Amino acid sequence: MDFFEIVKQRYSHKEKFLADFVPLEDLEKIAEVGLLAPNGVNRQLIHLIILPNRDVLDLLCKVSPTSGLETAPAAIAILTDTTITPTDRVNFEKEDYSAALGNMSLAAVALGYVSVWLDSPYFDPQKEQQAKEVLQVPEKYKLWAVMPIGKPDGEGSRREKLPFSQRVSYNVFSMERPE
Amino acid sequence: MDFFEIVKQRYSHKEKFLADFVPLEDLEKIAEVGLLAPNGVNRQLIHLIILPNRDVLDLLCKVSPTSGLETAPAAIAILTDTTITPTDRVNFEKEDYSAALGNMSLAAVALGYVSVWLDSPYFDPQKEQQAKEVLQVPEKYKLWAVMPIGKPDGEGSRREKLPFSQRVSYNVFSMERPE
């Protein structure tokens, strides 16, 4: 599929997934795209956990029951090693994980899947800690989000987008397109 | 080009660019990819400024002389409207801008260009303010980064990446690939 078509097809799938198994090789292709995303100072502090079936997902749902996570046949959890960035340097953990998930959401579409970026289940530090225990994640890592991946059960809802012309300027702010 | 090939070809081009003009239509395609990236609660708080020639880029270089920005024939500046997120809600500005830039870096490759994510020139609030003045950006917007875009002048250097197997677990942290 053409790159720009992939971008247009991507949306956040918050509805049900089909139970169809996602091959491990496909999840690995998606993970690799995440690891190849731009990252600050090439620190490579992201760690991914591939969840290829419901076993661990069911346990994560007990921590934070979340639409999307409840029916997905597979997912990828995204962590950062919080000890890599020197304390006197700018910390790019949030930028890095966000660029990685953004790119992974396109990779999912390229392989015929839908996905959704679930961070809100782990905003509460206690929930994050419980999910880290499920995933057996060492203390020094932060769990940012889990991305369910699979085939959609029916058409997912797509959100309205503002017109391009309202969100883009040329040369300086609010300047319109040059002729 | 195949999506996964685009991902593999992408790198941060910190070296010189050729002076070759980038058609406005190509910059708009890249901008659109940024605006279609996942964003928190669909707030759509990103604004992009397309810089299609050296006029404004030369002024930005006076604020923060930066390799990459100094020779690029074009760029896209990325801002967020800091007043859209309700003060009692989670603010996704950094996630949103990062996902947008990550996706834009792939769009650039899809069209035959290289790019680089320049945020460090605007870490200093005074520099950010000066750059916002150059770009005539209203107070309520934050300038996060500028992404130079163009053809590379020679082969850019690519950073070493850790092996996939060191950065990915299966089912739980540190568990190896299931057979």
mmCIF file of C-alpha atoms in Angstrom:
data_model
loop_
_atom_site.group_PDB
_atom_site.id
_atom_site.type_symbol
_atom_site.label_atom_id
_atom_site.label_comp_id
_atom_site.label_asym_id
_atom_site.label_seq_id
_atom_site.Cartn_x
_atom_site.Cartn_y
_atom_site.Cartn_z
ATOM 1 C CA MET A 1 0.000 0.000 0.000
ATOM 2 C CA ASP A 2 1.180 3.516 -0.775
ATOM 3 C CA PHE A 3 2.661 5.342 2.221
ATOM 4 C CA PHE A 4 0.188 8.233 2.032
ATOM 5 C CA GLU A 5 -2.726 5.804 1.765
ATOM 6 C CA ILE A 6 -1.488 4.082 4.947
ATOM 7 C CA VAL A 7 -1.442 7.441 6.730
ATOM 8 C CA LYS A 8 -5.002 8.216 5.616
ATOM 9 C CA GLN A 9 -6.316 4.819 6.666
ATOM 10 C CA ARG A 10 -4.877 4.977 10.180
ATOM 11 C CA TYR A 11 -7.269 5.775 12.993
ATOM 12 C CA SER A 12 -7.481 4.989 16.702
ATOM 13 C CA HIS A 13 -9.529 1.816 16.993
ATOM 14 C CA LYS A 14 -11.340 2.029 20.317
ATOM 15 C CA GLU A 15 -13.955 -0.582 19.462
ATOM 16 C CA LYS A 16 -13.837 -4.368 19.452
ATOM 17 C CA PHE A 17 -11.256 -6.495 17.724
ATOM 18 C CA LEU A 18 -11.772 -9.851 16.059
ATOM 19 C CA ALA A 19 -10.160 -12.738 17.911
ATOM 20 C CA ASP A 20 -7.990 -13.564 14.863
ATOM 21 C CA PHE A 21 -4.463 -14.464 15.900
ATOM 22 C CA VAL A 22 -1.734 -11.999 14.803
ATOM 23 C CA PRO A 23 1.426 -13.820 13.630
ATOM 24 C CA LEU A 24 4.460 -13.143 15.817
ATOM 25 C CA GLU A 25 6.399 -12.092 12.718
ATOM 26 C CA ASP A 26 3.908 -9.279 12.081
ATOM 27 C CA LEU A 27 4.178 -8.040 15.660
ATOM 28 C CA GLU A 28 7.951 -8.090 15.314
ATOM 29 C CA LYS A 29 7.784 -6.048 12.102
ATOM 30 C CA ILE A 30 5.655 -3.466 13.906
ATOM 31 C CA ALA A 31 8.015 -3.451 16.895
ATOM 32 C CA GLU A 32 11.008 -2.916 14.634
ATOM 33 C CA VAL A 33 9.360 0.138 13.110
ATOM 34 C CA GLY A 34 8.966 1.532 16.627
ATOM 35 C CA LEU A 35 12.617 0.953 17.431
ATOM 36 C CA LEU A 36 13.690 2.658 14.194
ATOM 37 C CA ALA A 37 11.725 5.855 14.916
ATOM 38 C CA PRO A 38 13.686 9.052 15.585
ATOM 39 C CA ASN A 39 14.975 9.192 19.155
ATOM 40 C CA GLY A 40 16.748 11.837 21.183
ATOM 41 C CA VAL A 41 20.572 11.675 21.062
ATOM 42 C CA ASN A 42 20.232 8.036 19.895
ATOM 43 C CA ARG A 43 19.925 6.921 23.512
ATOM 44 C CA GLN A 44 17.696 4.008 22.482
ATOM 45 C CA LEU A 45 16.025 3.849 25.861
ATOM 46 C CA ILE A 46 12.807 2.223 24.618
ATOM 47 C CA HIS A 47 12.024 -1.375 25.452
ATOM 48 C CA LEU A 48 9.036 -3.167 23.906
ATOM 49 C CA ILE A 49 7.143 -6.168 25.225
ATOM 50 C CA ILE A 50 5.304 -8.104 22.542
ATOM 51 C CA LEU A 51 2.074 -9.616 23.884
ATOM 52 C CA PRO A 52 1.155 -12.164 21.224
ATOM 53 C CA ASN A 53 -1.977 -13.620 22.843
ATOM 54 C CA ARG A 54 -4.602 -13.003 25.540
ATOM 55 C CA ASP A 55 -2.654 -14.535 28.439
ATOM 56 C CA VAL A 56 -0.982 -11.366 29.653
ATOM 57 C CA LEU A 57 -3.628 -9.079 28.126
ATOM 58 C CA ASP A 58 -6.290 -10.618 30.352
ATOM 59 C CA LEU A 59 -4.144 -9.855 33.390
ATOM 60 C CA LEU A 60 -3.596 -6.263 32.195
ATOM 61 C CA CYS A 61 -7.358 -5.865 31.810
ATOM 62 C CA LYS A 62 -7.794 -6.824 35.461
ATOM 63 C CA VAL A 63 -5.533 -3.883 36.369
ATOM 64 C CA SER A 64 -7.270 -1.382 34.072
ATOM 65 C CA PRO A 65 -10.329 -2.629 32.190
ATOM 66 C CA THR A 66 -10.073 -0.664 28.953
ATOM 67 C CA SER A 67 -12.078 -0.836 25.761
ATOM 68 C CA GLY A 68 -9.696 -1.906 23.025
ATOM 69 C CA LEU A 69 -7.520 -3.905 25.398
ATOM 70 C CA GLU A 70 -10.402 -6.203 26.286
ATOM 71 C CA THR A 71 -10.811 -7.915 22.932
ATOM 72 C CA ALA A 72 -7.474 -7.372 21.160
ATOM 73 C CA PRO A 73 -5.726 -10.614 20.185
ATOM 74 C CA ALA A 74 -2.284 -9.027 20.634
ATOM 75 C CA ALA A 75 -0.547 -5.870 21.760
ATOM 76 C CA ILE A 76 2.811 -4.219 22.285
ATOM 77 C CA ALA A 77 3.697 -2.547 25.587
ATOM 78 C CA ILE A 78 6.156 0.344 25.468
ATOM 79 C CA LEU A 79 8.603 1.164 28.241
ATOM 80 C CA THR A 80 11.575 3.457 28.694
ATOM 81 C CA ASP A 81 14.660 2.904 30.802
ATOM 82 C CA THR A 82 14.562 5.950 33.073
ATOM 83 C CA THR A 83 18.202 5.580 34.146
ATOM 84 C CA ILE A 84 19.840 6.111 30.742
ATOM 85 C CA THR A 85 19.394 9.889 30.453
ATOM 86 C CA PRO A 86 22.032 11.760 32.477
ATOM 87 C CA THR A 87 20.281 13.850 35.132
ATOM 88 C CA ASP A 88 21.845 17.061 33.799
ATOM 89 C CA ARG A 89 20.609 16.467 30.250
ATOM 90 C CA VAL A 90 17.268 16.912 28.527
ATOM 91 C CA ASN A 91 15.074 13.861 28.938
ATOM 92 C CA PHE A 92 13.467 12.694 25.688
ATOM 93 C CA GLU A 93 11.557 9.681 27.027
ATOM 94 C CA LYS A 94 8.139 11.102 26.159
ATOM 95 C CA GLU A 95 9.208 12.281 22.704
ATOM 96 C CA ASP A 96 10.863 8.944 21.967
ATOM 97 C CA TYR A 97 7.984 6.773 23.026
ATOM 98 C CA SER A 98 5.486 8.999 21.186
ATOM 99 C CA ALA A 99 7.429 8.946 17.920
ATOM 100 C CA ALA A 100 7.788 5.172 18.246
ATOM 101 C CA LEU A 101 4.069 4.614 18.829
ATOM 102 C CA GLY A 102 3.135 7.008 16.041
ATOM 103 C CA ASN A 103 5.296 5.071 13.620
ATOM 104 C CA MET A 104 4.057 1.706 14.928
ATOM 105 C CA SER A 105 0.471 2.775 14.304
ATOM 106 C CA LEU A 106 1.361 3.158 10.623
ATOM 107 C CA ALA A 107 3.174 -0.177 10.530
ATOM 108 C CA ALA A 108 0.032 -1.859 11.866
ATOM 109 C CA VAL A 109 -1.995 -0.416 8.974
ATOM 110 C CA ALA A 110 0.697 -1.412 6.462
ATOM 111 C CA LEU A 111 0.169 -5.026 7.575
ATOM 112 C CA GLY A 112 -3.635 -4.829 7.506
ATOM 113 C CA TYR A 113 -4.318 -4.233 11.209
ATOM 114 C CA VAL A 114 -5.779 -1.484 13.344
ATOM 115 C CA SER A 115 -4.381 -0.295 16.653
ATOM 116 C CA VAL A 116 -4.892 2.225 19.404
ATOM 117 C CA TRP A 117 -2.528 4.123 21.686
ATOM 118 C CA LEU A 118 -3.593 3.419 25.270
ATOM 119 C CA ASP A 119 -1.756 5.539 27.794
ATOM 120 C CA SER A 120 -4.595 6.634 30.080
ATOM 121 C CA PRO A 121 -4.813 3.244 31.887
ATOM 122 C CA TYR A 122 -1.359 3.966 33.332
ATOM 123 C CA PHE A 123 -1.621 7.654 34.241
ATOM 124 C CA ASP A 124 -2.385 6.575 37.813
ATOM 125 C CA PRO A 125 1.035 5.580 39.254
ATOM 126 C CA GLN A 126 -0.593 2.785 41.245
ATOM 127 C CA LYS A 127 -2.141 1.294 38.102
ATOM 128 C CA GLU A 128 1.160 1.667 36.284
ATOM 129 C CA GLN A 129 2.891 -0.177 39.119
ATOM 130 C CA GLN A 130 0.335 -2.989 39.042
ATOM 131 C CA ALA A 131 0.681 -3.330 35.263
ATOM 132 C CA LYS A 132 4.482 -3.370 35.624
ATOM 133 C CA GLU A 133 4.120 -6.223 38.080
ATOM 134 C CA VAL A 134 1.997 -8.151 35.585
ATOM 135 C CA LEU A 135 4.663 -7.536 32.949
ATOM 136 C CA GLN A 136 7.485 -8.286 35.431
ATOM 137 C CA VAL A 137 9.121 -4.975 34.566
ATOM 138 C CA PRO A 138 12.118 -3.857 36.680
ATOM 139 C CA GLU A 139 11.668 -0.735 38.798
ATOM 140 C CA LYS A 140 13.890 1.466 36.608
ATOM 141 C CA TYR A 141 11.555 1.245 33.615
ATOM 142 C CA LYS A 142 8.509 3.398 33.064
ATOM 143 C CA LEU A 143 5.448 1.852 31.400
ATOM 144 C CA TRP A 144 3.974 4.465 29.092
ATOM 145 C CA ALA A 145 1.359 2.727 27.027
ATOM 146 C CA VAL A 146 0.036 -0.466 25.536
ATOM 147 C CA MET A 147 -0.933 -0.656 21.870
ATOM 148 C CA PRO A 148 -3.565 -3.313 21.065
ATOM 149 C CA ILE A 149 -3.195 -4.654 17.531
ATOM 150 C CA GLY A 150 -5.496 -6.810 15.436
ATOM 151 C CA LYS A 151 -8.279 -6.880 12.882
ATOM 152 C CA PRO A 152 -11.298 -4.683 13.649
ATOM 153 C CA ASP A 153 -14.660 -6.266 14.472
ATOM 154 C CA GLY A 154 -16.695 -3.988 12.219
ATOM 155 C CA GLU A 155 -15.952 -0.491 11.087
ATOM 156 C CA GLY A 156 -14.267 1.630 13.770
ATOM 157 C CA SER A 157 -15.286 5.257 14.198
ATOM 158 C CA ARG A 158 -13.007 7.895 12.747
ATOM 159 C CA ARG A 159 -12.769 11.337 14.251
ATOM 160 C CA GLU A 160 -13.484 14.500 12.308
ATOM 161 C CA LYS A 161 -10.377 16.442 11.368
ATOM 162 C CA LEU A 162 -10.156 20.213 10.984
ATOM 163 C CA PRO A 163 -9.436 21.426 7.446
ATOM 164 C CA PHE A 164 -5.756 21.464 6.455
ATOM 165 C CA SER A 165 -5.914 25.187 5.663
ATOM 166 C CA GLN A 166 -6.856 25.992 9.276
ATOM 167 C CA ARG A 167 -3.825 24.178 10.683
ATOM 168 C CA VAL A 168 -1.064 25.253 8.349
ATOM 169 C CA SER A 169 0.575 28.609 7.614
ATOM 170 C CA TYR A 170 3.208 29.565 5.065
ATOM 171 C CA ASN A 171 6.402 31.495 5.863
ATOM 172 C CA VAL A 172 5.017 33.030 9.024
ATOM 173 C CA PHE A 173 2.040 32.344 11.270
ATOM 174 C CA SER A 174 -1.390 32.885 9.641
ATOM 175 C CA MET A 175 0.072 33.652 6.251
ATOM 176 C CA GLU A 176 -1.825 31.954 3.449
ATOM 177 C CA ARG A 177 -0.512 29.789 0.686
ATOM 178 C CA PRO A 178 1.681 31.730 -1.754
ATOM 179 C CA GLU A 179 0.447 31.719 -5.352
ATOM 180 C CA MET B 1 8.532 2.580 -1.914
ATOM 181 C CA ASP B 2 7.486 -0.141 0.504
ATOM 182 C CA PHE B 3 6.520 1.173 3.962
ATOM 183 C CA PHE B 4 9.133 -0.902 5.787
ATOM 184 C CA GLU B 5 11.822 0.202 3.339
ATOM 185 C CA ILE B 6 10.898 3.832 4.077
ATOM 186 C CA VAL B 7 11.295 3.155 7.796
ATOM 187 C CA LYS B 8 14.720 1.588 7.271
ATOM 188 C CA GLN B 9 15.944 4.422 5.059
ATOM 189 C CA ARG B 10 14.978 7.162 7.496
ATOM 190 C CA TYR B 11 17.765 8.726 9.507
ATOM 191 C CA SER B 12 18.415 12.115 11.109
ATOM 192 C CA HIS B 13 20.269 14.170 8.538
ATOM 193 C CA LYS B 14 22.512 16.526 10.494
ATOM 194 C CA GLU B 15 24.817 17.295 7.585
ATOM 195 C CA LYS B 16 24.469 19.647 4.627
ATOM 196 C CA PHE B 17 21.554 19.771 2.236
ATOM 197 C CA LEU B 18 21.626 20.505 -1.476
ATOM 198 C CA ALA B 19 20.106 23.842 -2.404
ATOM 199 C CA ASP B 20 17.504 22.088 -4.607
ATOM 200 C CA PHE B 21 14.100 23.680 -4.235
ATOM 201 C CA VAL B 22 11.408 21.471 -2.616
ATOM 202 C CA PRO B 23 8.018 21.878 -4.329
ATOM 203 C CA LEU B 24 5.340 23.355 -2.081
ATOM 204 C CA GLU B 25 3.089 20.404 -2.880
ATOM 205 C CA ASP B 26 5.641 18.005 -1.383
ATOM 206 C CA LEU B 27 5.917 20.067 1.793
ATOM 207 C CA GLU B 28 2.131 20.063 2.029
ATOM 208 C CA LYS B 29 1.999 16.281 1.664
ATOM 209 C CA ILE B 30 4.508 15.957 4.509
ATOM 210 C CA ALA B 31 2.560 18.453 6.642
ATOM 211 C CA GLU B 32 -0.662 16.545 6.071
ATOM 212 C CA VAL B 33 0.972 13.352 7.336
ATOM 213 C CA GLY B 34 1.910 15.218 10.511
ATOM 214 C CA LEU B 35 -1.631 16.457 11.021
ATOM 215 C CA LEU B 36 -3.023 12.927 10.537
ATOM 216 C CA ALA B 37 -0.772 11.400 13.223
ATOM 217 C CA PRO B 38 -2.420 10.078 16.387
ATOM 218 C CA ASN B 39 -3.213 12.877 18.844
ATOM 219 C CA GLY B 40 -4.555 12.934 22.378
ATOM 220 C CA VAL B 41 -8.365 13.202 22.668
ATOM 221 C CA ASN B 42 -8.409 14.501 19.070
ATOM 222 C CA ARG B 43 -7.697 18.005 20.360
ATOM 223 C CA GLN B 44 -5.827 18.865 17.145
ATOM 224 C CA LEU B 45 -3.729 21.499 18.839
ATOM 225 C CA ILE B 46 -0.814 21.327 16.407
ATOM 226 C CA HIS B 47 -0.151 24.138 13.963
ATOM 227 C CA LEU B 48 2.483 23.843 11.236
ATOM 228 C CA ILE B 49 4.333 26.600 9.433
ATOM 229 C CA ILE B 50 5.686 25.579 6.054
ATOM 230 C CA LEU B 51 8.953 27.361 5.255
ATOM 231 C CA PRO B 52 9.361 26.803 1.519
ATOM 232 C CA ASN B 53 12.580 28.762 0.962
ATOM 233 C CA ARG B 54 15.571 30.318 2.736
ATOM 234 C CA ASP B 55 13.933 33.673 3.548
ATOM 235 C CA VAL B 56 12.629 32.791 6.998
ATOM 236 C CA LEU B 57 15.187 30.005 7.498
ATOM 237 C CA ASP B 58 18.016 32.535 7.313
ATOM 238 C CA LEU B 59 16.330 34.582 10.038
ATOM 239 C CA LEU B 60 15.868 31.473 12.194
ATOM 240 C CA CYS B 61 19.560 30.684 11.780
ATOM 241 C CA LYS B 62 20.389 34.105 13.189
ATOM 242 C CA VAL B 63 18.464 33.157 16.342
ATOM 243 C CA SER B 64 20.052 29.694 16.668
ATOM 244 C CA PRO B 65 22.744 28.799 14.151
ATOM 245 C CA THR B 66 22.203 25.062 13.759
ATOM 246 C CA SER B 67 23.747 22.552 11.437
ATOM 247 C CA GLY B 68 20.961 21.201 9.253
ATOM 248 C CA LEU B 69 19.010 24.434 9.410
ATOM 249 C CA GLU B 70 21.833 26.371 7.763
ATOM 250 C CA THR B 71 21.693 24.769 4.328
ATOM 251 C CA ALA B 72 18.209 23.239 4.120
ATOM 252 C CA PRO B 73 16.135 24.582 1.220
ATOM 253 C CA ALA B 74 12.888 24.168 3.177
ATOM 254 C CA ALA B 75 11.510 23.216 6.567
ATOM 255 C CA ILE B 76 8.361 22.823 8.614
ATOM 256 C CA ALA B 77 8.024 24.439 12.040
ATOM 257 C CA ILE B 78 5.761 22.737 14.565
ATOM 258 C CA LEU B 79 3.754 24.557 17.218
ATOM 259 C CA THR B 80 1.007 23.686 19.685
ATOM 260 C CA ASP B 81 -1.804 25.876 20.927
ATOM 261 C CA THR B 82 -1.213 25.772 24.683
ATOM 262 C CA THR B 83 -4.696 27.083 25.502
ATOM 263 C CA ILE B 84 -6.721 24.187 24.078
ATOM 264 C CA THR B 85 -6.082 21.607 26.813
ATOM 265 C CA PRO B 86 -8.309 22.221 29.849
ATOM 266 C CA THR B 87 -6.085 22.901 32.856
ATOM 267 C CA ASP B 88 -7.589 19.978 34.779
ATOM 268 C CA ARG B 89 -6.894 17.474 32.007
ATOM 269 C CA VAL B 90 -3.784 15.626 30.873
ATOM 270 C CA ASN B 91 -1.759 17.678 28.437
ATOM 271 C CA PHE B 92 -0.668 15.758 25.338
ATOM 272 C CA GLU B 93 1.203 18.528 23.541
ATOM 273 C CA LYS B 94 4.572 16.765 23.688
ATOM 274 C CA GLU B 95 3.136 13.392 22.657
ATOM 275 C CA ASP B 96 1.182 14.976 19.812
ATOM 276 C CA TYR B 97 4.045 16.961 18.374
ATOM 277 C CA SER B 98 6.404 13.987 18.671
ATOM 278 C CA ALA B 99 4.057 11.576 16.910
ATOM 279 C CA ALA B 100 3.510 14.185 14.192
ATOM 280 C CA LEU B 101 7.233 14.756 13.625
ATOM 281 C CA GLY B 102 7.951 11.031 13.691
ATOM 282 C CA ASN B 103 5.375 10.450 10.988
ATOM 283 C CA MET B 104 6.550 13.485 8.976
ATOM 284 C CA SER B 105 10.087 12.101 8.963
ATOM 285 C CA LEU B 106 8.751 9.019 7.152
ATOM 286 C CA ALA B 107 6.730 11.129 4.716
ATOM 287 C CA ALA B 108 9.898 13.004 3.788
ATOM 288 C CA VAL B 109 11.637 9.729 2.909
ATOM 289 C CA ALA B 110 8.591 8.548 0.953
ATOM 290 C CA LEU B 111 9.032 11.605 -1.274
ATOM 291 C CA GLY B 112 12.803 11.209 -1.646
ATOM 292 C CA TYR B 113 13.985 13.686 0.967
ATOM 293 C CA VAL B 114 15.881 13.573 4.223
ATOM 294 C CA SER B 115 15.001 15.528 7.343
ATOM 295 C CA VAL B 116 16.032 16.107 10.921
ATOM 296 C CA TRP B 117 14.100 16.876 14.098
ATOM 297 C CA LEU B 118 15.562 20.056 15.582
ATOM 298 C CA ASP B 119 14.219 20.845 19.019
ATOM 299 C CA SER B 120 17.390 21.785 20.890
ATOM 300 C CA PRO B 121 17.629 25.282 19.299
ATOM 301 C CA TYR B 122 14.438 26.190 21.197
ATOM 302 C CA PHE B 123 15.055 24.630 24.613
ATOM 303 C CA ASP B 124 16.208 28.036 25.832
ATOM 304 C CA PRO B 125 12.949 29.998 26.364
ATOM 305 C CA GLN B 126 14.634 33.188 25.169
ATOM 306 C CA LYS B 127 15.661 31.537 21.892
ATOM 307 C CA GLU B 128 12.184 30.081 21.521
ATOM 308 C CA GLN B 129 10.723 33.554 22.011
ATOM 309 C CA GLN B 130 13.067 35.070 19.418
ATOM 310 C CA ALA B 131 12.203 32.336 16.914
ATOM 311 C CA LYS B 132 8.494 32.873 17.592
ATOM 312 C CA GLU B 133 9.001 36.549 16.796
ATOM 313 C CA VAL B 134 10.656 35.642 13.483
ATOM 314 C CA LEU B 135 7.709 33.365 12.716
ATOM 315 C CA GLN B 136 5.180 35.956 13.999
ATOM 316 C CA VAL B 137 3.664 33.340 16.288
ATOM 317 C CA PRO B 138 1.048 34.495 18.837
ATOM 318 C CA GLU B 139 1.960 34.205 22.514
ATOM 319 C CA LYS B 140 -0.367 31.269 23.200
ATOM 320 C CA TYR B 141 1.534 28.899 20.905
ATOM 321 C CA LYS B 142 4.618 26.949 21.881
ATOM 322 C CA LEU B 143 7.322 26.404 19.257
ATOM 323 C CA TRP B 144 8.646 22.884 19.717
ATOM 324 C CA ALA B 145 10.860 22.184 16.752
ATOM 325 C CA VAL B 146 11.767 22.889 13.162
ATOM 326 C CA MET B 147 12.236 20.068 10.675
ATOM 327 C CA PRO B 148 14.567 20.909 7.756
ATOM 328 C CA ILE B 149 13.663 18.978 4.608
ATOM 329 C CA GLY B 150 15.546 18.525 1.365
ATOM 330 C CA LYS B 151 17.954 16.388 -0.615
ATOM 331 C CA PRO B 152 21.177 15.449 1.182
ATOM 332 C CA ASP B 153 24.512 16.867 0.013
ATOM 333 C CA GLY B 154 26.381 13.572 0.152
ATOM 334 C CA GLU B 155 25.736 10.554 2.314
ATOM 335 C CA GLY B 156 24.542 11.460 5.817
ATOM 336 C CA SER B 157 25.834 9.498 8.790
ATOM 337 C CA ARG B 158 23.569 6.878 10.289
ATOM 338 C CA ARG B 159 23.737 5.955 13.923
ATOM 339 C CA GLU B 160 24.375 2.432 15.124
ATOM 340 C CA LYS B 161 21.329 0.689 16.496
ATOM 341 C CA LEU B 162 21.275 -1.920 19.246
ATOM 342 C CA PRO B 163 20.183 -5.391 18.153
ATOM 343 C CA PHE B 164 16.416 -5.963 18.060
ATOM 344 C CA SER B 165 16.703 -8.891 20.488
ATOM 345 C CA GLN B 166 18.150 -6.613 23.187
ATOM 346 C CA ARG B 167 15.232 -4.213 23.014
ATOM 347 C CA VAL B 168 12.259 -6.532 22.790
ATOM 348 C CA SER B 169 10.756 -9.063 25.199
ATOM 349 C CA TYR B 170 7.890 -11.483 24.744
ATOM 350 C CA ASN B 171 4.945 -11.842 27.159
ATOM 351 C CA VAL B 172 6.833 -10.400 30.105
ATOM 352 C CA PHE B 173 10.016 -8.408 30.545
ATOM 353 C CA SER B 174 13.218 -10.209 29.527
ATOM 354 C CA MET B 175 11.411 -13.273 28.266
ATOM 355 C CA GLU B 176 12.818 -14.529 24.995
ATOM 356 C CA ARG B 177 11.020 -15.293 21.783
ATOM 357 C CA PRO B 178 8.665 -18.251 22.101
ATOM 358 C CA GLU B 179 9.431 -21.142 19.729
#
